Amino acid sequence: NAGVMQNPRHLVRRRGQEARLRCSPMKGHSHVYWYRQLPEEGLKFMVYLQKENIIDESGMPKERFSAEFPKEGPSILRIQQVVRGDSAAYFCASSEAGGLRTEAFFGQGTRLTVV
Amino acid sequence: SQQGEEDPQALSIQEGENATMNCSYKTSINNLQWYRQNSGRGLVHLILIRSNEREKHSGRLRVTLDTSKKSSSLLITASRAADTASYFCATDQFYFGTGTSLTVIP
């Protein structure tokens, strides 16, 4: 059973381009969480999704950011018209159940650099 | 916000000493979890403690939970250089704090 897979591991985008980050949860997990982490800082919650539904997007910027978790395929975090301030590590986690009834398993992250 | 906040922000100890980190939160919770992050990597789950539990052990880890004070502590006994990492607590729905950066000096 492969762990949470994120790709790409590193992504470089020019200002104004779009960034697409993919997350394949562990097999059997239907809950996905996205976080952003700046250097030397903690994890900032962005969005919590369950298959085909956004459960909590309170941490997601209102503009340029969107997330989806379709019935088939990985979860996608999409950042449109990237700016330098979007440079960060983006982590995805998945769990079998929602909330803290079970532990979350994390991917290795995607490091986005906006030049 | 149910986000946990860890204290201290940074901790440096000698190998063999014990390390204690604290986590405070603001609202009622069902469970609380502790995670560890090595530099540049994803988080790894350490231990989960439920709201009706006061203390839990796992190897060299000891976690306490005081729901009346809305706080939890993580104790790592007989620390090793390999314990050097950042440690985070998470409350319901996996909201994380800013973490405690632990450095264990060999």
Short mmCIF file of C-alpha atoms in Angstrom, two decimals:
data_model
loop_
_atom_site.label_atom_id
_atom_site.label_comp_id
_atom_site.label_asym_id
_atom_site.label_seq_id
_atom_site.Cartn_x
_atom_site.Cartn_y
_atom_site.Cartn_z
CA ASN A 1 0.00 0.00 0.00
CA ALA A 2 1.78 3.08 -1.24
CA GLY A 3 1.70 6.12 0.97
CA VAL A 4 0.33 9.51 0.03
CA MET A 5 1.88 10.48 -3.29
CA GLN A 6 2.40 14.07 -4.25
CA ASN A 7 3.72 15.28 -7.55
CA PRO A 8 5.65 17.00 -8.71
CA ARG A 9 8.13 17.17 -5.83
CA HIS A 10 9.47 20.46 -7.14
CA LEU A 11 7.71 22.94 -9.37
CA VAL A 12 9.06 26.18 -10.78
CA ARG A 13 6.65 28.66 -12.28
CA ARG A 14 7.03 32.20 -13.60
CA ARG A 15 4.83 34.90 -12.18
CA GLY A 16 1.42 34.81 -13.81
CA GLN A 17 1.51 31.12 -14.73
CA GLU A 18 -0.66 28.41 -13.28
CA ALA A 19 0.52 25.77 -10.82
CA ARG A 20 -1.18 22.39 -10.48
CA LEU A 21 -0.29 20.23 -7.54
CA ARG A 22 -1.49 16.66 -7.38
CA CYS A 23 -2.12 14.41 -4.43
CA SER A 24 -3.03 10.74 -4.53
CA PRO A 25 -4.29 9.64 -1.12
CA MET A 26 -3.58 6.30 0.44
CA LYS A 27 -5.74 3.46 -0.82
CA GLY A 28 -9.07 3.46 0.94
CA HIS A 29 -8.76 7.04 2.18
CA SER A 30 -11.52 9.38 1.13
CA HIS A 31 -10.49 12.45 3.16
CA VAL A 32 -7.80 14.82 1.87
CA TYR A 33 -6.25 17.88 3.48
CA TRP A 34 -3.98 20.50 1.93
CA TYR A 35 -1.51 22.63 3.87
CA ARG A 36 0.99 25.34 3.03
CA GLN A 37 4.27 25.72 4.85
CA LEU A 38 6.67 28.62 4.58
CA PRO A 39 10.33 28.11 5.59
CA GLU A 40 10.79 27.84 9.37
CA GLU A 41 7.03 28.09 9.89
CA GLY A 42 4.23 25.73 10.80
CA LEU A 43 1.61 24.15 8.61
CA LYS A 44 -1.21 26.42 7.59
CA PHE A 45 -4.46 24.59 6.89
CA MET A 46 -5.90 25.40 3.49
CA VAL A 47 -8.71 23.03 2.60
CA TYR A 48 -10.34 19.75 3.60
CA LEU A 49 -12.04 17.66 0.95
CA GLN A 50 -13.96 14.44 0.87
CA LYS A 51 -14.60 12.69 -2.41
CA GLU A 52 -16.25 15.25 -4.74
CA ASN A 53 -17.00 17.62 -1.87
CA ILE A 54 -15.23 20.55 -0.24
CA ILE A 55 -15.85 20.22 3.48
CA ASP A 56 -13.84 23.17 4.80
CA GLU A 57 -12.00 25.75 2.71
CA SER A 58 -11.63 28.34 5.44
CA GLY A 59 -7.85 28.46 5.00
CA MET A 60 -7.89 28.91 1.27
CA PRO A 61 -7.28 32.38 -0.20
CA LYS A 62 -10.47 33.61 -1.84
CA GLU A 63 -8.82 34.35 -5.16
CA ARG A 64 -6.59 32.34 -7.46
CA PHE A 65 -6.68 29.16 -5.35
CA SER A 66 -8.99 26.22 -5.91
CA ALA A 67 -9.05 22.57 -4.95
CA GLU A 68 -10.90 19.51 -6.08
CA PHE A 69 -11.06 15.83 -5.25
CA PRO A 70 -12.92 14.10 -8.08
CA LYS A 71 -14.56 10.72 -7.88
CA GLU A 72 -11.72 9.27 -9.92
CA GLY A 73 -8.14 10.46 -9.82
CA PRO A 74 -6.01 12.53 -7.49
CA SER A 75 -6.88 15.65 -5.59
CA ILE A 76 -5.69 18.80 -7.33
CA LEU A 77 -4.66 22.10 -5.77
CA ARG A 78 -4.65 24.75 -8.45
CA ILE A 79 -3.06 28.16 -8.13
CA GLN A 80 -3.77 30.58 -10.94
CA GLN A 81 -1.61 33.57 -11.84
CA VAL A 82 1.05 32.69 -9.30
CA VAL A 83 2.94 35.41 -7.45
CA ARG A 84 6.25 35.30 -5.56
CA GLY A 85 4.40 35.03 -2.27
CA ASP A 86 2.96 31.67 -3.35
CA SER A 87 6.43 30.13 -3.09
CA ALA A 88 6.17 27.53 -0.33
CA ALA A 89 5.96 23.83 0.37
CA TYR A 90 2.50 22.42 -0.11
CA PHE A 91 1.65 19.27 1.78
CA CYS A 92 -1.23 16.93 1.31
CA ALA A 93 -2.51 14.47 3.89
CA SER A 94 -5.18 11.80 3.76
CA SER A 95 -7.15 9.92 6.36
CA GLU A 96 -9.57 7.06 6.40
CA ALA A 97 -12.11 9.01 8.42
CA GLY A 98 -12.65 12.67 9.00
CA GLY A 99 -11.54 14.71 11.98
CA LEU A 100 -9.26 13.11 14.47
CA ARG A 101 -10.86 9.69 14.64
CA THR A 102 -7.86 8.37 12.75
CA GLU A 103 -4.38 9.58 12.02
CA ALA A 104 -3.45 11.53 8.94
CA PHE A 105 -0.76 10.33 6.56
CA PHE A 106 1.30 12.96 4.82
CA GLY A 107 2.92 13.15 1.44
CA GLN A 108 6.45 14.45 0.95
CA GLY A 109 5.19 17.76 -0.33
CA THR A 110 5.52 19.85 -3.46
CA ARG A 111 7.95 22.72 -3.30
CA LEU A 112 6.70 25.54 -5.44
CA THR A 113 9.09 28.27 -6.48
CA VAL A 114 7.76 31.29 -8.30
CA VAL A 115 10.40 33.21 -10.22
CA SER B 1 -10.08 28.58 15.86
CA GLN B 2 -9.24 25.13 17.17
CA GLN B 3 -5.66 25.46 16.07
CA GLY B 4 -3.12 24.17 18.56
CA GLU B 5 -0.22 26.35 19.61
CA GLU B 6 3.04 24.76 20.69
CA ASP B 7 5.42 26.08 23.29
CA PRO B 8 8.34 26.65 23.33
CA GLN B 9 9.03 27.60 19.73
CA ALA B 10 12.53 26.17 19.95
CA LEU B 11 14.24 23.84 22.38
CA SER B 12 17.86 22.71 22.51
CA ILE B 13 19.00 19.91 24.84
CA GLN B 14 21.85 17.48 25.30
CA GLU B 15 21.49 13.88 24.22
CA GLY B 16 20.09 11.80 27.05
CA GLU B 17 18.05 14.62 28.56
CA ASN B 18 14.27 14.75 28.50
CA ALA B 19 12.42 17.16 26.24
CA THR B 20 9.00 18.59 27.10
CA MET B 21 6.81 20.44 24.65
CA ASN B 22 3.42 21.96 25.33
CA CYS B 23 0.36 22.56 23.23
CA SER B 24 -2.55 24.83 24.04
CA TYR B 25 -5.82 25.11 22.19
CA LYS B 26 -8.85 27.31 22.40
CA THR B 27 -12.03 25.29 21.98
CA SER B 28 -13.33 21.91 23.08
CA ILE B 29 -11.84 18.97 21.24
CA ASN B 30 -12.55 15.30 20.75
CA ASN B 31 -8.97 14.20 20.29
CA LEU B 32 -5.49 15.62 20.01
CA GLN B 33 -2.58 14.27 18.04
CA TRP B 34 1.17 14.90 17.98
CA TYR B 35 3.22 14.76 14.81
CA ARG B 36 6.88 15.05 13.97
CA GLN B 37 8.47 16.65 10.92
CA ASN B 38 12.04 16.18 9.86
CA SER B 39 13.45 19.07 7.87
CA GLY B 40 11.84 19.33 4.46
CA ARG B 41 9.75 16.19 4.86
CA GLY B 42 6.10 15.44 5.46
CA LEU B 43 4.71 14.96 8.94
CA VAL B 44 4.71 11.62 10.68
CA HIS B 45 2.07 10.67 13.23
CA LEU B 46 3.39 10.01 16.73
CA ILE B 47 0.48 9.54 19.07
CA LEU B 48 -3.24 10.24 19.48
CA ILE B 49 -4.89 10.96 22.81
CA ARG B 50 -8.67 11.09 23.19
CA SER B 51 -10.48 13.71 25.22
CA ASN B 52 -11.42 11.16 27.90
CA GLU B 53 -7.79 10.11 28.39
CA ARG B 54 -5.34 11.91 30.65
CA GLU B 55 -2.09 10.23 29.75
CA LYS B 56 -0.73 7.95 27.07
CA HIS B 57 2.63 6.29 26.45
CA SER B 58 4.35 5.06 23.33
CA GLY B 59 7.96 3.96 23.68
CA ARG B 60 9.95 6.98 24.86
CA LEU B 61 6.96 9.28 24.31
CA ARG B 62 4.55 10.34 27.01
CA VAL B 63 1.58 12.57 26.24
CA THR B 64 -0.72 14.18 28.75
CA LEU B 65 -4.00 15.97 28.16
CA ASP B 66 -5.71 18.42 30.50
CA THR B 67 -9.03 19.38 28.98
CA SER B 68 -9.81 21.78 31.84
CA LYS B 69 -6.72 23.81 30.93
CA LYS B 70 -7.05 23.07 27.22
CA SER B 71 -3.46 21.92 27.07
CA SER B 72 -1.36 18.90 26.22
CA SER B 73 2.28 18.06 26.72
CA LEU B 74 4.65 15.76 24.87
CA LEU B 75 7.58 14.35 26.80
CA ILE B 76 10.44 12.62 25.02
CA THR B 77 12.62 10.75 27.47
CA ALA B 78 16.29 9.91 27.02
CA SER B 79 16.52 12.02 23.89
CA ARG B 80 18.71 11.05 20.95
CA ALA B 81 20.25 13.12 18.19
CA ALA B 82 17.80 11.46 15.80
CA ASP B 83 14.92 13.09 17.72
CA THR B 84 15.97 16.44 16.24
CA ALA B 85 12.89 17.61 14.35
CA SER B 86 9.89 19.89 14.61
CA TYR B 87 6.95 18.66 16.65
CA PHE B 88 3.36 19.72 16.04
CA CYS B 89 0.09 19.16 17.81
CA ALA B 90 -3.16 18.95 15.89
CA THR B 91 -6.71 19.33 17.09
CA ASP B 92 -9.96 18.29 15.40
CA GLN B 93 -9.96 18.43 11.62
CA PHE B 94 -6.16 18.43 11.59
CA TYR B 95 -5.48 22.07 12.35
CA PHE B 96 -1.80 22.33 13.26
CA GLY B 97 0.10 24.78 15.40
CA THR B 98 3.37 26.47 14.53
CA GLY B 99 5.44 23.71 16.08
CA THR B 100 8.35 23.30 18.47
CA SER B 101 11.75 22.94 16.87
CA LEU B 102 13.77 20.46 18.94
CA THR B 103 17.53 20.16 18.61
CA VAL B 104 19.26 17.32 20.43
CA ILE B 105 23.00 17.88 20.70
CA PRO B 106 25.10 14.71 20.61
#
